[in-house]
XYZ file of C-alpha atoms in Angstrom:
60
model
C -8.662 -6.721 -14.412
C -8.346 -3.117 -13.844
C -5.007 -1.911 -10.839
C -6.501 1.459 -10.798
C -7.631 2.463 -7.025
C -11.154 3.948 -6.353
C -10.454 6.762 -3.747
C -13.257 7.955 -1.378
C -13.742 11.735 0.100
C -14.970 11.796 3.735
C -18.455 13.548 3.389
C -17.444 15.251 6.504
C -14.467 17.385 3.957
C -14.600 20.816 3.266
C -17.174 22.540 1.724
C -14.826 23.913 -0.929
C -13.108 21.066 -1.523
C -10.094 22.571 -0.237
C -9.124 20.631 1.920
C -9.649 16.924 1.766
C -8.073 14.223 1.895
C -9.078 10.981 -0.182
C -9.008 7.089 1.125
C -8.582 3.999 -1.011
C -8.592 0.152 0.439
C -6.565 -2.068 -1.078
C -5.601 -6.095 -0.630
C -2.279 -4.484 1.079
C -3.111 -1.169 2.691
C -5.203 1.443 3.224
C -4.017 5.094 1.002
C -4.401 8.183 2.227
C -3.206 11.175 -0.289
C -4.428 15.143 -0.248
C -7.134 15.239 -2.956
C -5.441 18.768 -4.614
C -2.752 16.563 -5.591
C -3.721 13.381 -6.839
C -0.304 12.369 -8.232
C 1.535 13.322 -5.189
C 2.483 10.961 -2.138
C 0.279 8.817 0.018
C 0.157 7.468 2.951
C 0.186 3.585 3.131
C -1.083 1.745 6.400
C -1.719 -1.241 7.176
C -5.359 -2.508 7.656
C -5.046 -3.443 11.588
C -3.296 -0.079 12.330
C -6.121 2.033 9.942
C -9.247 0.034 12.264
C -7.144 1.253 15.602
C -7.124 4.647 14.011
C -10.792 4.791 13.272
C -11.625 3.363 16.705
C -9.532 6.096 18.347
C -11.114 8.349 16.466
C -14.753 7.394 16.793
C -14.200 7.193 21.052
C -12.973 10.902 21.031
Protein backbone atom coordinates (compact mmCIF):
# COMPACT_ATOMS: atom_id res chain seq x y z
CA UNK A 1 0.00 0.00 0.00
CA UNK A 2 1.32 3.14 -1.35
CA UNK A 3 1.19 6.73 1.60
CA UNK A 4 1.93 8.90 -1.29
CA UNK A 5 -1.02 11.65 -1.79
CA UNK A 6 -2.57 12.26 -5.29
CA UNK A 7 -2.95 16.14 -5.43
CA UNK A 8 -5.57 17.75 -7.77
CA UNK A 9 -5.25 21.36 -9.65
CA UNK A 10 -8.56 23.29 -9.81
CA UNK A 11 -9.21 23.50 -13.67
CA UNK A 12 -10.32 26.93 -12.88
CA UNK A 13 -6.01 27.76 -12.06
CA UNK A 14 -4.04 29.89 -14.02
CA UNK A 15 -3.35 29.58 -17.40
CA UNK A 16 0.40 29.62 -16.76
CA UNK A 17 0.41 27.56 -14.08
CA UNK A 18 1.56 30.25 -11.98
CA UNK A 19 -0.46 30.35 -9.68
CA UNK A 20 -2.23 27.33 -8.35
CA UNK A 21 -2.77 25.79 -5.68
CA UNK A 22 -3.12 21.83 -5.46
CA UNK A 23 -5.79 19.71 -3.17
CA UNK A 24 -5.34 16.21 -1.84
CA UNK A 25 -8.15 14.19 0.39
CA UNK A 26 -7.00 12.12 2.80
CA UNK A 27 -8.66 9.62 5.68
CA UNK A 28 -7.63 12.72 8.10
CA UNK A 29 -7.79 15.98 6.18
CA UNK A 30 -8.04 17.72 3.29
CA UNK A 31 -4.17 19.43 1.95
CA UNK A 32 -3.92 22.40 0.42
CA UNK A 33 -0.12 23.43 -0.66
CA UNK A 34 1.02 26.12 -3.61
CA UNK A 35 1.80 23.85 -6.60
CA UNK A 36 5.44 25.94 -7.32
CA UNK A 37 6.50 24.39 -4.23
CA UNK A 38 5.56 20.99 -3.80
CA UNK A 39 7.82 20.27 -0.79
CA UNK A 40 6.83 23.30 1.04
CA UNK A 41 3.93 23.62 3.74
CA UNK A 42 0.29 22.75 3.48
CA UNK A 43 -2.58 23.48 4.76
CA UNK A 44 -4.42 20.67 6.73
CA UNK A 45 -8.32 20.94 7.38
CA UNK A 46 -10.53 19.00 8.50
CA UNK A 47 -13.22 17.40 6.19
CA UNK A 48 -16.45 19.16 7.88
CA UNK A 49 -14.68 22.59 7.89
CA UNK A 50 -13.30 22.00 3.90
CA UNK A 51 -17.45 21.10 2.84
CA UNK A 52 -18.42 24.58 4.83
CA UNK A 53 -15.70 26.17 2.80
CA UNK A 54 -16.85 24.88 -0.52
CA UNK A 55 -20.48 25.68 0.33
CA UNK A 56 -19.50 29.27 1.15
CA UNK A 57 -17.84 29.41 -1.74
CA UNK A 58 -20.27 27.95 -4.23
CA UNK A 59 -23.31 30.52 -2.61
CA UNK A 60 -21.06 33.62 -3.40
Amino acid sequence: MSNEQTWFKSSYSDAQGSECVEISAGPDAIRIRDSKRKCGPQLAVEAPAWAGFIAYIAAA
